[in-house]
Short mmCIF file of C-alpha atoms in Angstrom, two decimals:
data_model
loop_
_atom_site.label_atom_id
_atom_site.label_comp_id
_atom_site.label_asym_id
_atom_site.label_seq_id
_atom_site.Cartn_x
_atom_site.Cartn_y
_atom_site.Cartn_z
CA MET A 1 106.49 119.35 89.87
CA PHE A 2 109.12 117.46 86.17
CA LYS A 3 105.20 115.82 86.26
CA LYS A 4 103.00 118.74 87.24
CA LEU A 5 105.32 120.59 84.73
CA ILE A 6 105.01 118.01 81.72
CA LEU A 7 101.48 118.25 82.88
CA LEU A 8 101.08 121.70 82.17
CA CYS A 9 102.32 121.53 78.96
CA LEU A 10 100.39 118.52 78.07
CA VAL A 11 97.41 120.99 78.97
CA ALA A 12 98.65 123.23 76.95
CA MET A 13 99.29 121.66 74.22
CA PRO A 14 95.93 122.55 72.26
CA PHE A 15 96.17 126.21 73.46
CA MET A 16 99.54 126.77 71.94
CA SER A 17 99.33 125.03 67.65
CA HIS A 18 96.62 127.69 67.23
CA ALA A 19 99.47 130.31 67.77
CA GLN A 20 102.67 127.93 66.61
CA THR A 21 102.38 125.56 64.21
CA GLY A 22 105.47 122.92 63.27
CA VAL A 23 105.98 121.34 67.39
CA LYS A 24 107.11 118.62 67.44
CA LEU A 25 106.96 115.66 69.36
CA GLY A 26 108.44 112.98 70.57
CA HIS A 27 108.89 110.12 72.57
CA LEU A 28 110.71 107.16 73.69
CA ASP A 29 111.04 104.97 76.50
CA VAL A 30 114.05 105.49 78.75
CA GLN A 31 114.46 102.82 80.51
CA LEU A 32 113.82 100.07 77.60
CA LEU A 33 116.32 101.73 75.08
CA PHE A 34 118.78 101.38 79.11
CA MET A 35 118.31 97.64 77.97
CA SER A 36 118.57 97.58 74.84
CA LEU A 37 122.07 98.26 75.25
CA PRO A 38 124.83 96.10 75.00
CA ASP A 39 126.42 98.42 78.42
CA ALA A 40 123.69 96.90 80.46
CA ALA A 41 124.73 93.68 80.13
CA GLU A 42 127.42 94.81 80.96
CA ILE A 43 126.53 95.91 84.03
CA ASP A 44 124.41 92.84 84.54
CA SER A 45 127.03 91.20 84.34
CA VAL A 46 129.26 93.04 86.62
CA MET A 47 126.65 93.44 89.08
CA LYS A 48 125.97 89.16 89.23
CA LYS A 49 129.80 88.91 90.58
CA THR A 50 129.81 91.44 93.18
CA SER A 51 126.44 90.20 94.29
CA ASP A 52 128.14 86.14 93.87
CA GLU A 53 130.91 87.73 96.23
CA TYR A 54 129.20 89.03 98.72
CA GLU A 55 126.00 86.10 99.35
CA VAL A 56 129.55 83.55 99.59
CA GLU A 57 130.47 85.34 102.17
CA LEU A 58 127.09 86.18 103.36
CA LYS A 59 127.61 81.84 102.74
CA ARG A 60 129.95 81.62 105.07
CA MET A 61 129.52 83.44 108.41
CA GLN A 62 125.95 81.84 108.54
CA GLU A 63 127.50 78.56 108.55
CA GLU A 64 129.74 79.82 111.16
CA ILE A 65 127.02 80.60 113.13
CA ALA A 66 125.15 77.31 112.35
CA ARG A 67 128.22 75.47 113.38
CA LYS A 68 128.50 77.47 116.71
CA THR A 69 125.72 76.76 117.05
CA ALA A 70 125.52 73.30 117.03
CA GLU A 71 128.41 72.97 119.10
CA TYR A 72 127.08 75.40 121.72
CA GLN A 73 123.24 73.26 121.86
CA GLN A 74 125.40 69.92 122.04
CA ASN A 75 127.47 71.34 125.04
CA PHE A 76 124.85 73.12 126.69
CA GLN A 77 124.47 70.70 129.67
CA THR A 78 128.07 70.94 130.39
CA TRP A 79 129.60 73.25 129.99
CA ASP A 80 129.58 76.19 132.87
CA GLU A 81 127.43 78.73 133.45
CA THR A 82 130.18 80.88 132.41
CA ILE A 83 131.00 79.44 129.07
CA LYS A 84 127.73 79.63 128.10
CA GLN A 85 127.77 83.07 128.87
CA ASN A 86 130.28 83.95 126.76
CA ARG A 87 129.46 81.00 124.07
CA ALA A 88 125.60 82.69 123.90
CA GLU A 89 127.27 86.24 123.58
CA GLU A 90 130.17 85.28 121.01
CA ILE A 91 126.77 83.42 118.71
CA GLN A 92 124.56 87.02 119.19
CA ALA A 93 127.84 89.73 117.69
CA LEU A 94 128.36 86.94 114.82
CA GLN A 95 124.40 87.28 114.54
CA THR A 96 125.08 90.93 113.93
CA ARG A 97 128.21 90.98 111.93
CA VAL A 98 125.79 88.63 109.25
CA GLN A 99 123.10 91.36 109.11
CA ASN A 100 125.64 94.54 109.60
CA TYR A 101 127.94 92.81 107.17
CA TYR A 102 124.34 92.51 104.44
CA GLN A 103 123.14 96.10 105.15
CA ASN A 104 126.64 97.16 104.07
CA ALA A 105 125.98 94.58 101.17
CA GLN A 106 122.99 95.43 99.29
CA GLN A 107 124.26 100.11 100.08
CA LEU A 108 127.75 99.15 98.24
CA LEU A 109 125.96 97.30 95.38
CA GLN A 110 123.38 99.72 95.02
CA LYS A 111 125.86 102.16 95.47
CA LYS A 112 127.96 100.66 92.50
CA GLN A 113 125.76 100.38 89.81
CA GLU A 114 124.93 103.32 90.33
CA SER A 115 128.53 104.26 89.59
CA LEU A 116 127.96 101.82 87.03
CA GLN A 117 125.10 103.49 84.94
CA THR A 118 125.28 107.05 85.75
CA PRO A 119 127.51 107.46 81.93
CA VAL A 120 125.24 104.88 79.84
CA ARG A 121 122.45 107.12 81.64
CA GLU A 122 124.93 110.23 81.35
CA LYS A 123 125.71 108.79 77.07
CA ILE A 124 122.05 108.43 76.13
CA ARG A 125 120.65 111.72 78.15
CA LYS A 126 123.02 113.74 75.71
CA ALA A 127 121.88 111.11 72.13
CA ILE A 128 118.15 112.20 73.11
CA ASP A 129 119.88 115.90 73.75
CA ASP A 130 121.39 115.75 69.63
CA VAL A 131 118.56 114.50 67.96
CA ALA A 132 115.89 116.91 69.57
CA LYS A 133 118.67 119.61 67.92
CA GLU A 134 118.63 117.62 64.67
CA ASN A 135 115.15 116.88 64.48
CA GLY A 136 113.75 120.38 65.73
CA PHE A 137 111.38 118.12 68.33
CA LEU A 138 110.25 121.08 71.57
CA TYR A 139 109.59 118.24 73.68
CA ILE A 140 111.06 114.92 74.29
CA LEU A 141 108.53 112.90 76.33
CA ASP A 142 109.88 109.29 77.68
CA THR A 143 107.12 106.72 77.38
CA GLN A 144 107.08 105.53 81.71
CA ALA A 145 105.65 109.40 82.46
CA ILE A 146 102.79 109.38 79.49
CA LEU A 147 98.86 108.56 79.67
CA TYR A 148 98.17 109.77 76.41
CA LYS A 149 100.14 110.52 72.91
CA SER A 150 97.91 111.09 69.56
CA ASP A 151 98.55 107.79 66.83
CA SER A 152 100.71 111.67 64.93
CA ALA A 153 103.44 111.10 68.06
CA VAL A 154 107.40 111.06 66.86
CA ASP A 155 108.71 108.08 68.97
CA ILE A 156 112.23 108.15 68.75
CA THR A 157 114.29 105.32 69.80
CA SER A 158 116.21 103.73 66.34
CA LEU A 159 117.11 107.57 66.58
CA VAL A 160 118.53 107.73 69.69
CA LEU A 161 119.56 103.66 69.32
CA LYS A 162 121.18 105.06 66.08
CA LYS A 163 123.23 107.63 67.54
CA LEU A 164 124.45 106.00 69.72
CA GLY A 165 125.28 103.14 67.94
CA VAL A 166 122.90 100.77 68.60
CA SER A 167 121.09 99.44 65.77
CA ALA A 168 117.69 99.00 66.46
CA SER A 169 116.93 95.73 66.27
CA ALA A 170 118.82 95.00 69.41
CA LEU A 171 115.71 96.77 71.58
CA LYS A 172 113.88 94.23 73.64
CA LYS A 173 110.55 94.66 73.75
#
C-alpha cells in the first residue's frame, strides 16, 4: 500500500508541479544511515555476545548427544532390549530439545535485536521529521524504494546525521 502511494505521488508530481512551484523532495538511505550510527556498532556487539552465548549452550547440548550416541553404539551389542530402547528414546529426546532450543534461541535473538533497534529507529525517524520541517521538504523518500531520482533531488543524509550529532565522515559506504 505504501509503495503504491509513493508511486502515485511520483506519477502525479509532474502534474502538480505546474500548479505548485517550490515542491521540495529529499531522499536518504535509511539503512545506510542506521549502519553509520555508533548505536549500530553497539547493537552488533550485544547481538554477537548474546548469539555466542546461545552457540556455546547449543554446542554443549550437541556434545552431550554425541557422547550418548557413541556410548549407545559402543554398548549396543551388550545391552538388554529395554536399556537399548530407553537410551534410544533418551537420545531422541535430547535431539528434540536441541531443535527446540535452536528455534527458541533464534526467536529470542530476533526479539532482542528488534528491541535494541527500535529506539534507534525512532531517533532516526524524529531526526528525519525535524530536518524535513526545518528545511521545508514536502516528502522524504528512502532511496531503497526509489526507482528513479533526478540529479536535482536533495540527499538529506548529511543533514540527518548532523541532527543526530554524528559526523558525515562516519557514513559507511
